[in-house]
Phi, psi and omega in degrees: 000320179298319182294320180298316179298320181296319179296317183293320179299316178300315179298315180299314183301317181295320182290321178297320183293319181294318177301317181294327183288325181284325182285136180222128171264139181256134168271111189256125176268131178247121190227139175222157174233109001283169181285180176091018180270151168269140187240133180242139176243118182047043172092348181254135182289134181238343181208131179289323182203145178265151359285154183208161176233126179236164175257133174239125181285167189293328181291316179295323183298338181278354178251161172293128179254132186252114179258132175242127182251126177228144183210139179300137182073008181233153176289142175295145183234125181254132177233126178253125181225165176225107187281354175283351178285147188306316190288348181258347189294321189279321185222073182292110177226134175245120182244146178220127171266118183266143179246140180301145175276174189295324181293320179289324177296315177301316178296323177295320177297318181296320180295320177296319176298320180299311182298316182297314180298319180298321179299318184279346182216084185293354179283347180279127172308138183307126177081009185250001189301320182249013173293120190260132171297130184220142177288336184282335180226065182299141172077017180271346181257155175296334177300317181286346179272347180280118182269129182249132181277127176253125178216126181215138178216164180212165176227111002284165180277177178088012180280148175286137180246129176220157181224160174208156180266133178239124185236139177273356177224073186298345179287336176257317180234117186277147168294153183233162171284169181291138174241123181287136179257290181189203175247162180285143002279150182225128176217136185199153169248131185201162178258168176270093176267066182262114181303131181092357185283137173228168173295324186292323187259358187293338183287342176263014182233135177235155174252122180263127177253123179246133179243129181222143179208138180307128177091357183233154175288143176293147175228144184228141174222139185244146183231123177292127186298317181296318176297322178297324175297312183294322179271347183055036182195141162230129183209161180188154175239133184245126173264108185280138182255125185294149176287150176291128181288000000 
């Protein structure tokens, strides 16, 4: 009976050994270009960042496995593999080449334009050529930090001052209606918080100052916004001309 038990144990051990030899877990390398992608396998996250190595058991390896690679600013990439195929058994590697999405491509283009514009015009703060003034993100640009001195006077004094924005590119910077400021003399420091304005397009934008007083002809002067930034001032003196009676 003792010998029989020994034989049975040997047979069981051999069977288990044979079964274990057939079962195979794969060490799978996950590689992307560029690196740093998060990886999902059949909908479940298996790696926080690439490159990475994960284990895939033999049962799973017999089915098609769906890998999804995701990285910020890049389009998601799906790769379907079956590790039970002969060509994958010896060196299982899943590789994905990631492409920038449209938003990132646009950002890249704007960054290149920034660099190019800055090279041609060193008076623009580095990286600010296309930084756009926005009501949604007030105060984020260097442009909005630049304080401009506004000073206007007239003879006689007491004339009404109004201004409006005139743009040669209304798709970026819209024209505005007249806005009343005060009466002459007028002096104030303020920034150009004009929505859509950038250093790159400011040469195509002017501020029109209008002076009006009862009994006198209206007068208008225009100031280029970019020049105003360079000089940090817009100012003018108006000699009012009486209307003909």
